[in-house]
Coordinates of C-alpha atoms (C1' of nucleotides) in Angstrom, one line a residue:
Chain A
M540 CA 70.1 70.1 90.0
D541 CA 69.8 70.9 86.2
A542 CA 67.5 73.7 84.8
K543 CA 64.3 72.8 84.0
H544 CA 64.4 75.2 80.9
P545 CA 67.8 75.8 79.8
V546 CA 68.6 78.0 77.4
R547 CA 70.1 76.1 74.5
T548 CA 72.0 79.1 72.8
T549 CA 73.6 80.0 76.1
E550 CA 74.7 76.8 76.5
K551 CA 76.4 76.7 73.0
T552 CA 78.2 80.0 73.7
L553 CA 79.5 78.4 77.0
T554 CA 80.6 75.3 75.1
L555 CA 82.4 77.5 72.9
V556 CA 84.3 79.1 75.5
E557 CA 85.3 76.2 77.1
E558 CA 86.5 74.8 73.8
L559 CA 88.4 78.0 73.2
M560 CA 90.0 77.4 76.9
R561 CA 91.1 74.1 75.8
R562 CA 92.5 74.7 72.6
G563 CA 93.7 78.3 73.0
P564 CA 93.7 80.7 69.8
A565 CA 91.7 78.7 67.0
G566 CA 90.0 79.3 63.9
V567 CA 86.3 79.1 63.1
T568 CA 86.4 75.8 61.2
E569 CA 88.4 74.0 63.9
L570 CA 86.1 75.2 66.6
A571 CA 83.1 74.1 64.7
E572 CA 84.4 70.7 64.3
G573 CA 85.3 70.5 67.9
V574 CA 81.7 71.7 69.3
D575 CA 79.8 70.1 66.5
M576 CA 77.9 73.5 65.1
G577 CA 78.1 74.8 61.8
K578 CA 80.6 77.2 60.8
S579 CA 78.0 80.1 60.5
A580 CA 76.9 79.5 64.0
V581 CA 80.2 79.6 65.5
H582 CA 81.1 82.7 63.4
N583 CA 77.9 84.6 65.1
H584 CA 78.7 83.4 68.6
L585 CA 82.6 84.4 68.4
T586 CA 81.6 87.9 66.9
T587 CA 79.2 88.4 69.7
L588 CA 81.3 87.5 72.5
R589 CA 84.2 89.8 70.8
D590 CA 81.7 92.7 70.8
H591 CA 81.7 92.3 74.6
G592 CA 85.2 91.9 75.3
Y593 CA 85.1 88.1 75.9
V594 CA 86.8 87.0 72.7
L595 CA 89.7 88.8 70.9
K596 CA 90.6 88.2 67.0
T597 CA 94.3 88.4 66.0
G598 CA 94.4 87.6 62.3
D599 CA 92.0 84.9 61.4
R600 CA 92.1 83.0 65.1
Y601 CA 90.2 83.8 67.9
Q602 CA 91.2 83.6 71.5
L603 CA 89.7 84.4 74.9
G604 CA 90.1 87.8 76.3
L605 CA 91.0 89.2 79.7
K606 CA 87.2 89.9 80.3
F607 CA 87.4 86.8 82.0
L608 CA 90.0 87.9 84.4
E609 CA 88.2 91.2 85.1
V610 CA 84.9 89.3 86.1
G611 CA 86.7 86.6 88.0
G612 CA 88.8 89.2 89.7
S613 CA 86.1 91.4 90.9
I614 CA 84.2 88.4 92.3
R615 CA 87.4 87.3 94.5
K616 CA 88.1 90.9 95.5
S617 CA 84.4 90.9 96.9
M618 CA 85.3 87.9 98.9
E619 CA 85.6 89.0 102.7
F620 CA 87.8 85.8 103.1
Y621 CA 90.1 86.6 100.1
Q622 CA 90.6 90.0 101.4
V623 CA 91.5 89.1 104.9
A624 CA 93.4 86.1 104.0
E625 CA 95.8 87.5 101.1
P626 CA 98.4 89.3 103.2
E627 CA 98.6 86.3 105.6
I628 CA 99.5 83.9 102.5
K629 CA 102.0 86.3 101.6
S630 CA 103.6 86.4 105.1
L631 CA 103.4 82.7 105.1
A632 CA 105.2 82.2 101.8
D633 CA 107.8 84.7 102.8
E634 CA 108.6 83.4 106.2
T635 CA 108.8 79.7 105.1
G636 CA 110.2 80.7 101.5
E637 CA 107.9 77.9 100.1
L638 CA 104.9 78.1 98.3
A639 CA 101.6 79.1 100.1
N640 CA 98.1 78.6 98.9
L641 CA 94.5 79.7 99.6
L642 CA 91.5 77.6 98.6
V643 CA 87.8 77.8 98.9
E644 CA 85.4 74.9 98.1
E645 CA 82.7 75.6 95.5
Q646 CA 80.3 73.2 94.1
G647 CA 81.9 70.3 95.6
T648 CA 85.3 70.9 94.0
G649 CA 88.5 73.1 95.2
V650 CA 89.4 76.5 93.8
Y651 CA 92.5 78.2 94.3
L652 CA 92.2 81.7 95.3
M653 CA 95.6 82.6 95.1
R654 CA 99.0 81.6 95.7
S655 CA 102.3 83.1 96.7
K656 CA 105.8 82.0 96.2
G657 CA 108.5 82.4 99.0
E658 CA 112.2 82.6 97.9
D659 CA 112.8 78.8 97.3
A660 CA 109.3 77.8 96.3
V661 CA 108.7 75.2 93.8
D662 CA 107.1 76.2 90.8
L663 CA 103.9 74.0 90.5
D664 CA 101.5 74.3 87.5
T665 CA 98.9 75.5 90.1
Y666 CA 97.3 79.2 89.5
A667 CA 94.6 81.2 90.9
G668 CA 91.2 79.9 89.6
L669 CA 92.6 76.5 89.1
R670 CA 90.0 73.9 90.2
T671 CA 91.0 70.6 91.9
N672 CA 89.3 67.7 93.5
L673 CA 89.1 67.9 97.2
H674 CA 90.4 64.5 98.1
T675 CA 93.3 64.9 96.6
T676 CA 95.1 67.7 98.2
A677 CA 96.1 68.9 101.9
L678 CA 93.9 71.6 101.1
G679 CA 90.9 70.0 100.1
K680 CA 91.3 67.6 103.0
A681 CA 91.5 70.2 105.5
V682 CA 88.2 71.8 104.1
L683 CA 86.5 68.3 103.9
A684 CA 87.4 67.4 107.6
Y685 CA 85.4 70.1 108.6
L686 CA 82.3 69.8 106.6
P687 CA 79.1 68.2 107.8
E688 CA 79.2 64.7 107.1
S689 CA 76.0 65.1 104.8
R690 CA 77.8 67.5 102.6
V691 CA 81.0 65.1 102.1
E692 CA 78.4 62.2 101.1
E693 CA 77.0 64.3 98.6
I694 CA 80.3 65.6 97.3
I695 CA 81.7 62.1 96.7
E696 CA 78.4 60.8 94.8
R697 CA 78.9 63.8 92.5
H698 CA 82.6 63.8 92.0
G699 CA 83.6 60.1 92.9
I700 CA 86.9 59.3 94.6
E701 CA 89.3 58.6 92.0
P702 CA 92.9 58.3 92.8
E703 CA 95.2 60.7 91.0
T704 CA 98.3 59.0 91.4
P705 CA 99.0 55.4 93.0
R706 CA 99.4 57.0 96.3
S707 CA 96.5 59.1 96.8
I708 CA 93.0 58.2 98.3
G709 CA 91.0 56.0 96.3
S710 CA 88.3 54.7 98.4
R711 CA 85.5 55.8 100.7
E712 CA 87.1 54.2 103.8
E713 CA 90.5 55.8 103.1
L714 CA 89.1 59.3 102.9
F715 CA 87.0 59.2 106.0
D716 CA 90.0 57.6 108.1
A717 CA 92.1 60.3 106.5
L718 CA 89.5 63.2 107.6
E719 CA 89.3 61.5 111.1
S720 CA 93.0 62.1 111.6
V721 CA 92.7 65.7 110.4
R722 CA 90.3 66.3 112.9
E723 CA 92.6 64.8 115.4
R724 CA 95.6 66.8 114.4
G725 CA 93.9 70.0 113.4
Y726 CA 95.8 69.8 109.8
A727 CA 95.9 67.9 106.8
I728 CA 99.0 66.3 104.9
D729 CA 99.9 65.5 101.4
D730 CA 103.0 63.4 101.4
G731 CA 103.7 63.0 97.7
E732 CA 100.1 62.0 97.0
R733 CA 99.5 64.3 94.3
L734 CA 103.0 64.7 93.1
E735 CA 106.1 62.6 93.7
G736 CA 108.4 64.4 96.1
L737 CA 106.0 67.1 97.0
R738 CA 105.0 67.5 100.7
C739 CA 101.8 69.8 101.4
I740 CA 100.4 70.7 104.8
G741 CA 97.0 72.4 105.2
A742 CA 95.0 73.8 107.8
P743 CA 91.3 74.8 107.7
V744 CA 89.8 78.3 108.3
K745 CA 86.5 78.5 110.3
S746 CA 84.0 81.3 110.7
S747 CA 82.6 82.4 114.1
S748 CA 79.7 79.7 113.6
D749 CA 82.4 76.9 112.8
E750 CA 81.7 76.6 109.4
V751 CA 84.7 76.1 107.0
L752 CA 85.5 79.3 105.0
G753 CA 88.4 77.5 103.2
A754 CA 91.8 76.4 103.8
V755 CA 95.5 77.4 104.0
S756 CA 98.7 75.5 102.7
V757 CA 102.2 75.3 102.2
S758 CA 103.8 73.0 99.5
A759 CA 107.6 72.1 99.7
P760 CA 109.9 69.4 98.2
M761 CA 110.4 66.4 100.4
S762 CA 114.0 67.0 100.5
R763 CA 113.8 70.3 102.6
V764 CA 111.1 69.0 104.9
S765 CA 111.7 66.1 107.6
D766 CA 109.0 64.4 109.3
E767 CA 110.0 66.4 112.3
E768 CA 109.8 69.7 110.7
L769 CA 106.6 68.7 109.1
H770 CA 104.5 68.0 112.2
G771 CA 106.5 70.7 114.3
E772 CA 107.6 74.1 113.1
L773 CA 105.9 74.1 109.6
S774 CA 102.3 72.9 110.8
E775 CA 102.7 75.3 113.7
R776 CA 103.1 78.3 111.0
V777 CA 100.1 77.1 108.8
L778 CA 97.8 76.6 111.6
S779 CA 99.0 79.9 113.0
A780 CA 98.2 81.7 109.7
A781 CA 94.9 80.0 109.4
N782 CA 94.1 81.4 113.2
V783 CA 95.3 84.9 112.5
I784 CA 92.6 84.6 109.3
E785 CA 89.7 83.5 111.6
L786 CA 90.5 86.4 114.1
N787 CA 90.7 88.7 111.5
I788 CA 87.4 87.7 110.0
N789 CA 85.4 87.5 113.0
Y790 CA 87.0 90.8 114.1
Chain B
M432 CA 83.7 96.5 64.4
D433 CA 80.2 95.3 65.4
A434 CA 79.2 91.7 64.7
K435 CA 76.7 91.5 61.5
H436 CA 74.8 88.9 63.0
P437 CA 75.0 89.1 66.9
V438 CA 73.3 86.5 68.8
R439 CA 70.7 88.1 70.9
T440 CA 70.3 85.5 73.2
T441 CA 73.9 85.3 74.1
E442 CA 73.7 89.3 74.5
K443 CA 71.3 88.8 77.0
T444 CA 73.2 86.4 79.0
L445 CA 76.2 88.6 78.8
T446 CA 74.3 91.7 80.3
L447 CA 72.9 89.4 82.9
V448 CA 76.3 88.5 83.9
E449 CA 77.6 92.2 84.1
E450 CA 74.4 93.1 86.0
L451 CA 75.2 90.5 88.6
M452 CA 79.1 91.7 88.6
R453 CA 77.6 95.1 89.3
R454 CA 75.0 94.1 92.1
G455 CA 76.8 91.1 93.7
P456 CA 74.1 88.4 95.0
A457 CA 70.4 89.4 93.8
G458 CA 67.3 88.1 93.3
V459 CA 65.5 87.0 89.9
T460 CA 62.9 89.9 90.1
E461 CA 65.7 92.7 91.0
L462 CA 67.7 91.6 88.2
A463 CA 64.6 91.2 85.6
E464 CA 63.9 94.9 86.3
G465 CA 67.5 95.6 85.9
V466 CA 68.2 94.3 82.7
D467 CA 64.5 94.9 81.3
M468 CA 63.7 91.0 80.7
G469 CA 60.8 89.0 82.0
K470 CA 61.4 87.1 85.3
S471 CA 60.8 83.9 83.5
A472 CA 63.9 84.5 80.9
V473 CA 66.0 85.9 83.6
H474 CA 65.4 82.5 85.7
N475 CA 66.3 80.3 82.6
H476 CA 69.3 82.2 81.9
L477 CA 70.6 82.1 85.5
T478 CA 70.0 78.2 85.9
T479 CA 71.7 77.7 82.5
L480 CA 74.6 79.3 83.6
R481 CA 74.5 77.6 86.9
D482 CA 74.6 74.6 85.3
H483 CA 77.8 75.3 83.9
G484 CA 79.2 76.7 86.9
Y485 CA 79.2 80.3 86.4
V486 CA 76.5 81.0 88.4
L487 CA 75.8 80.1 92.0
K488 CA 72.9 80.0 94.1
T489 CA 72.5 80.6 97.8
G490 CA 68.9 80.6 99.2
D491 CA 67.2 82.7 96.8
R492 CA 69.9 84.7 95.5
Y493 CA 72.2 84.2 92.7
Q494 CA 75.5 85.2 92.3
L495 CA 78.6 84.8 90.1
G496 CA 81.0 82.0 90.5
L497 CA 84.4 81.4 90.5
K498 CA 84.5 79.7 87.2
F499 CA 84.8 83.1 85.8
L500 CA 88.3 83.2 87.8
E501 CA 89.0 79.5 86.4
V502 CA 88.8 80.9 82.8
G503 CA 90.7 84.0 83.5
G504 CA 93.2 82.6 85.5
S505 CA 94.0 79.9 83.0
I506 CA 94.3 82.7 80.3
R507 CA 96.7 84.9 82.4
K508 CA 98.7 81.8 82.9
S509 CA 98.9 80.9 79.3
M510 CA 100.5 84.1 78.6
E511 CA 104.4 84.2 78.3
F512 CA 104.6 88.2 79.3
Y513 CA 102.8 87.3 82.6
Q514 CA 104.8 84.0 83.6
V515 CA 108.0 85.9 83.0
A516 CA 106.9 89.0 84.7
E517 CA 105.6 87.4 87.6
P518 CA 108.6 87.1 89.8
E519 CA 110.1 90.6 88.9
I520 CA 107.1 92.1 90.0
K521 CA 107.2 90.4 93.0
S522 CA 110.9 91.4 93.7
L523 CA 110.1 94.8 92.8
A524 CA 107.4 95.0 95.4
D525 CA 109.7 93.6 98.2
E526 CA 112.7 95.5 97.3
T527 CA 111.0 98.8 97.3
G528 CA 108.4 97.8 100.0
E529 CA 105.7 99.6 97.8
L530 CA 103.0 98.4 95.5
A531 CA 104.1 97.1 92.3
N532 CA 102.0 96.6 89.2
L533 CA 101.8 94.5 86.0
L534 CA 99.4 95.9 83.2
V535 CA 98.8 95.0 79.5
E536 CA 96.6 96.8 76.9
E537 CA 93.7 95.0 75.3
Q538 CA 91.3 96.6 73.1
G539 CA 92.5 99.9 73.9
T540 CA 92.0 99.8 77.5
G541 CA 94.7 98.5 80.4
V542 CA 94.3 95.6 82.2
Y543 CA 96.0 94.8 85.4
L544 CA 97.5 91.4 85.2
M545 CA 98.8 91.5 88.9
R546 CA 99.8 93.8 91.6
S547 CA 102.1 92.6 94.3
K548 CA 102.4 94.6 97.8
G549 CA 105.6 95.3 99.6
E550 CA 106.1 95.7 103.2
D551 CA 104.8 99.2 103.5
A552 CA 102.6 99.2 100.3
V553 CA 99.5 101.6 100.2
D554 CA 96.3 99.8 99.8
L555 CA 94.8 101.0 96.7
D556 CA 91.6 99.2 95.1
T557 CA 93.2 97.7 92.1
Y558 CA 93.1 94.4 91.5
A559 CA 93.8 91.8 88.9
G560 CA 91.5 92.1 86.0
L561 CA 90.6 95.5 86.5
R562 CA 90.4 97.8 83.6
T563 CA 91.7 101.3 83.3
N564 CA 91.8 104.0 80.9
L565 CA 95.4 104.4 79.5
H566 CA 95.8 107.9 79.6
T567 CA 95.2 108.3 83.4
T568 CA 97.7 105.9 84.9
A569 CA 101.8 105.7 84.5
L570 CA 101.3 102.3 83.5
G571 CA 99.1 103.3 80.5
K572 CA 101.2 106.2 79.5
A573 CA 104.1 103.9 79.4
V574 CA 102.4 101.9 77.0
L575 CA 100.7 104.5 74.8
A576 CA 104.4 106.4 74.5
Y577 CA 105.3 103.0 72.6
L578 CA 102.6 101.9 70.6
P579 CA 102.4 103.4 67.0
E580 CA 100.9 106.8 66.6
S581 CA 97.9 105.3 64.7
R582 CA 96.8 102.9 67.1
V583 CA 97.0 105.9 69.6
E584 CA 94.6 107.8 67.6
E585 CA 92.6 104.8 67.4
I586 CA 92.3 104.5 71.1
I587 CA 91.6 108.1 71.7
E588 CA 88.7 108.1 69.1
R589 CA 87.2 104.9 70.9
H590 CA 87.6 105.8 74.5
G591 CA 88.2 109.4 74.5
I592 CA 90.3 111.4 76.8
E593 CA 88.2 112.0 79.8
P594 CA 90.1 113.6 82.8
E595 CA 89.2 111.5 85.8
T596 CA 90.5 114.0 88.3
P597 CA 91.4 117.8 87.9
R598 CA 95.1 117.1 87.5
S599 CA 94.9 114.3 85.2
I600 CA 95.4 114.7 81.1
G601 CA 92.4 116.0 79.6
S602 CA 93.2 116.8 76.1
R603 CA 95.0 115.4 73.0
E604 CA 98.0 117.9 73.1
E605 CA 98.3 117.2 76.9
L606 CA 98.4 113.5 76.0
F607 CA 100.9 113.7 73.1
D608 CA 103.2 116.2 75.1
A609 CA 103.3 113.8 77.9
L610 CA 103.9 110.7 76.0
E611 CA 107.0 112.7 74.2
S612 CA 108.3 113.2 77.4
V613 CA 108.1 109.6 78.5
R614 CA 110.0 108.6 75.4
E615 CA 112.6 111.2 76.5
R616 CA 113.0 109.8 79.6
G617 CA 112.2 106.2 79.1
Y618 CA 109.9 106.1 82.0
A619 CA 106.4 107.6 82.7
I620 CA 105.0 109.5 85.7
D621 CA 101.9 109.9 87.5
D622 CA 102.2 112.4 90.1
G623 CA 98.9 112.4 92.0
E624 CA 96.9 112.6 88.9
R625 CA 94.7 109.4 89.7
L626 CA 94.8 109.9 93.3
E627 CA 95.7 112.8 95.4
G628 CA 98.9 111.8 97.5
L629 CA 100.2 109.0 95.0
R630 CA 103.1 108.7 92.8
C631 CA 103.5 106.2 90.3
I632 CA 106.3 105.4 87.9
G633 CA 105.8 103.1 85.1
A634 CA 108.2 101.8 82.5
P635 CA 107.3 99.8 79.0
V636 CA 108.4 96.1 78.6
K637 CA 109.1 95.8 74.7
S638 CA 109.6 92.5 72.5
S639 CA 112.6 92.0 70.6
S640 CA 110.8 93.5 67.6
D641 CA 110.1 96.7 69.9
E642 CA 106.5 96.3 70.2
V643 CA 105.2 97.0 73.4
L644 CA 104.0 94.0 75.6
G645 CA 103.0 95.7 78.6
A646 CA 104.2 97.5 81.4
V647 CA 105.6 97.7 84.9
S648 CA 105.0 100.3 87.7
V649 CA 105.5 101.1 91.6
S650 CA 103.0 103.0 93.4
A651 CA 103.8 104.9 96.5
P652 CA 103.0 107.8 98.6
M653 CA 104.1 111.0 98.3
S654 CA 105.5 111.4 101.7
R655 CA 107.8 108.6 100.9
V656 CA 109.3 109.7 97.6
S657 CA 110.9 113.0 97.0
D658 CA 111.4 114.3 93.4
E659 CA 114.8 113.2 93.7
E660 CA 114.2 109.5 94.6
L661 CA 111.5 109.5 92.2
H662 CA 113.6 110.5 89.0
G663 CA 116.5 108.5 90.6
E664 CA 116.7 105.4 92.6
L665 CA 113.1 104.6 92.1
S666 CA 112.8 105.0 88.4
E667 CA 116.1 103.0 88.1
R668 CA 114.6 100.1 89.7
V669 CA 111.4 99.9 88.0
L670 CA 113.3 100.2 84.5
S671 CA 115.6 97.5 85.7
A672 CA 112.8 95.4 86.2
A673 CA 111.6 96.4 83.1
N674 CA 114.5 95.3 81.4
V675 CA 115.0 91.8 83.0
I676 CA 111.7 91.1 81.8
E677 CA 112.6 92.1 78.5
L678 CA 115.8 90.0 78.4
N679 CA 114.3 86.7 79.9
I680 CA 111.1 86.9 77.2
N681 CA 113.8 87.4 74.4
Y682 CA 116.0 84.8 75.6
Chain C
dA838 C1' 43.0 85.5 107.3
dT839 C1' 44.7 88.2 104.2
dA840 C1' 47.9 90.2 101.1
dA841 C1' 51.9 91.1 99.0
dG842 C1' 55.8 89.3 97.8
dC843 C1' 59.1 86.1 96.1
dG844 C1' 61.1 81.9 92.9
dT845 C1' 59.4 78.7 89.6
dT846 C1' 56.6 76.5 86.0
dC847 C1' 53.8 76.4 82.1
dT848 C1' 52.3 77.6 77.3
dG849 C1' 51.7 79.7 72.7
dT850 C1' 53.8 82.5 69.5
dG851 C1' 56.7 85.7 67.3
dA852 C1' 61.2 85.9 66.9
dA853 C1' 66.0 84.6 66.0
dT854 C1' 69.0 81.0 65.7
dC855 C1' 71.5 78.1 62.5
dA856 C1' 72.5 74.5 58.5
dG857 C1' 73.8 74.7 54.3
dA858 C1' 74.8 77.4 50.4
dA859 C1' 77.4 80.8 48.1
dC860 C1' 81.2 84.5 48.1
dG861 C1' 85.5 86.5 48.2
dG862 C1' 90.3 86.0 49.8
dT863 C1' 94.7 83.5 50.6
dA864 C1' 97.8 80.0 50.4
dG865 C1' 99.7 75.9 48.4
dC866 C1' 101.0 73.2 44.8
dG867 C1' 102.0 70.7 40.3
Chain D
dC151 C1' 100.6 80.8 36.7
dG152 C1' 96.3 78.7 36.6
dC153 C1' 94.1 75.5 39.7
dT154 C1' 92.7 73.9 43.7
dA155 C1' 91.5 73.8 48.6
dC156 C1' 90.6 75.7 52.4
dC157 C1' 89.9 79.8 55.2
dG158 C1' 86.4 83.2 57.2
dT159 C1' 82.4 85.6 56.2
dT160 C1' 77.7 86.4 54.5
dC161 C1' 73.1 85.2 53.2
dT162 C1' 68.7 83.0 53.4
dG163 C1' 64.6 80.4 54.7
dA164 C1' 62.8 76.7 57.7
dT165 C1' 62.5 75.1 62.3
dT166 C1' 63.5 75.8 66.5
dC167 C1' 63.1 77.8 70.5
dA168 C1' 63.3 81.9 73.7
dC169 C1' 60.4 84.3 76.4
dA170 C1' 56.0 87.6 78.0
dG171 C1' 52.7 86.8 80.6
dA172 C1' 49.3 84.4 83.7
dA173 C1' 49.5 80.8 87.1
dC174 C1' 51.2 78.5 91.2
dG175 C1' 52.8 77.2 95.5
dC176 C1' 55.9 79.2 99.1
dT177 C1' 57.1 82.6 102.6
dT178 C1' 57.0 86.7 105.2
dA179 C1' 54.4 90.8 106.7
dT180 C1' 50.5 93.1 108.2

DNA sequence: ATAAGCGTTCTGTGAATCAGAACGGTAGCG
DNA sequence: CGCTACCGTTCTGATTCACAGAACGCTTAT
């Protein structure tokens, strides 16, 4: 639901922040054109953000500062789910040698909380903090499968089901079918849907009251993981990691 | 330098964000008292932040959302220094079994970019994004030692030299002496200065034009690292990691 | 029942945001 | 070597809009 009385000045500041995130280091005039504000207004907002550490200035260019990482990091650190899961994700990565990931749902989209690279891990362009559609990844499907159906409907309504690649899910029926098989198997698969040649396997983590807290996954190149391994050893490792996290969180 | 024409509304929003960071989930009235604003104003700011994903509402409580991690993560990911150093820090942690850290200087303070836990690593309360005074850690001293003296003076002026514990550096002379020995040895030591029983060893990473980009460190409990190891094998490993990063960054 | 607390909405007014113009500095060009 | 063009910054005044305070509906405690 939208705010009844939004603070327009704050909205301008936030627009500017997002413009800076898109562009990286940029000048005042450039930004002013990008966000459709006057130069003086942009300048005032930037210097204000600078005073508080959110923006840095080098020469005549402004850029976002690590204050955002400070705030974001402190939020993440305060999440019990992250604290408990962190060492398990690391083990998962080290044991499999592949890329292990941790994701939570927030506002209908997925947010990567961390990723840990094993010895042979592929180098994806994911990173802690990255947002992703839930229906396009194994992680997301693992979460959706154990969310109440009403929430899934809400999320579809709010974010749609755009396929990101030819192979990925692109309709309501496909999605609900997929979620059904996730529930049958207990884990979710992404077989080259998001990236050609990449296989992912994701498992949900649930609280003692059966609410989904997030999901765990491993991503590996197809060349290294046969169908047999996928549904055998690898899925077992991922499920086991998810299980350990569940046990540790519920004491 | 402070902004000539600060945007006061934006400052209020930022104050609110910091209050939320301190308190964690909180209600409107509580926050209004904390930041000395009217309830309606606080409410308007919170709902505006919420519309943009920076704040979440659960029940009647507001809290910061992972949007901050999204912005912070994207900034970190865009830093070449981080990209190059990340795998080396992980190796350093795995090889030593201890806690390895990566830090950059920003606005006169140190910011942890990442930390990686080896098998036996101590569990400090540091985290990616955490800010720290430069003169109180091995990482910070490694950076300060290779910053131009004028910058060091600026930083002292701006942030002071408060000792955090009885053992830590508390005066200008002590600091400059310490920095001199860092330059002689090539690495910095923190021998229980920040935390009783904890030893850290930090090495600077410099660019091809001899500017400090940041620092690398390993933290370990005193019980596991003798003086001999500290100045022998351990320092060599840390220096070697720093060196590899330098080489990779300068191609 | 009553009261005390909450989050939210509303309204008028005093404050402050911001467009646009003006300024000083720098870089590019003929 | 002027001349120009563009930059970031400062300034100012008119219009917008942020916000204190009061009122409202709701939940919880007494």
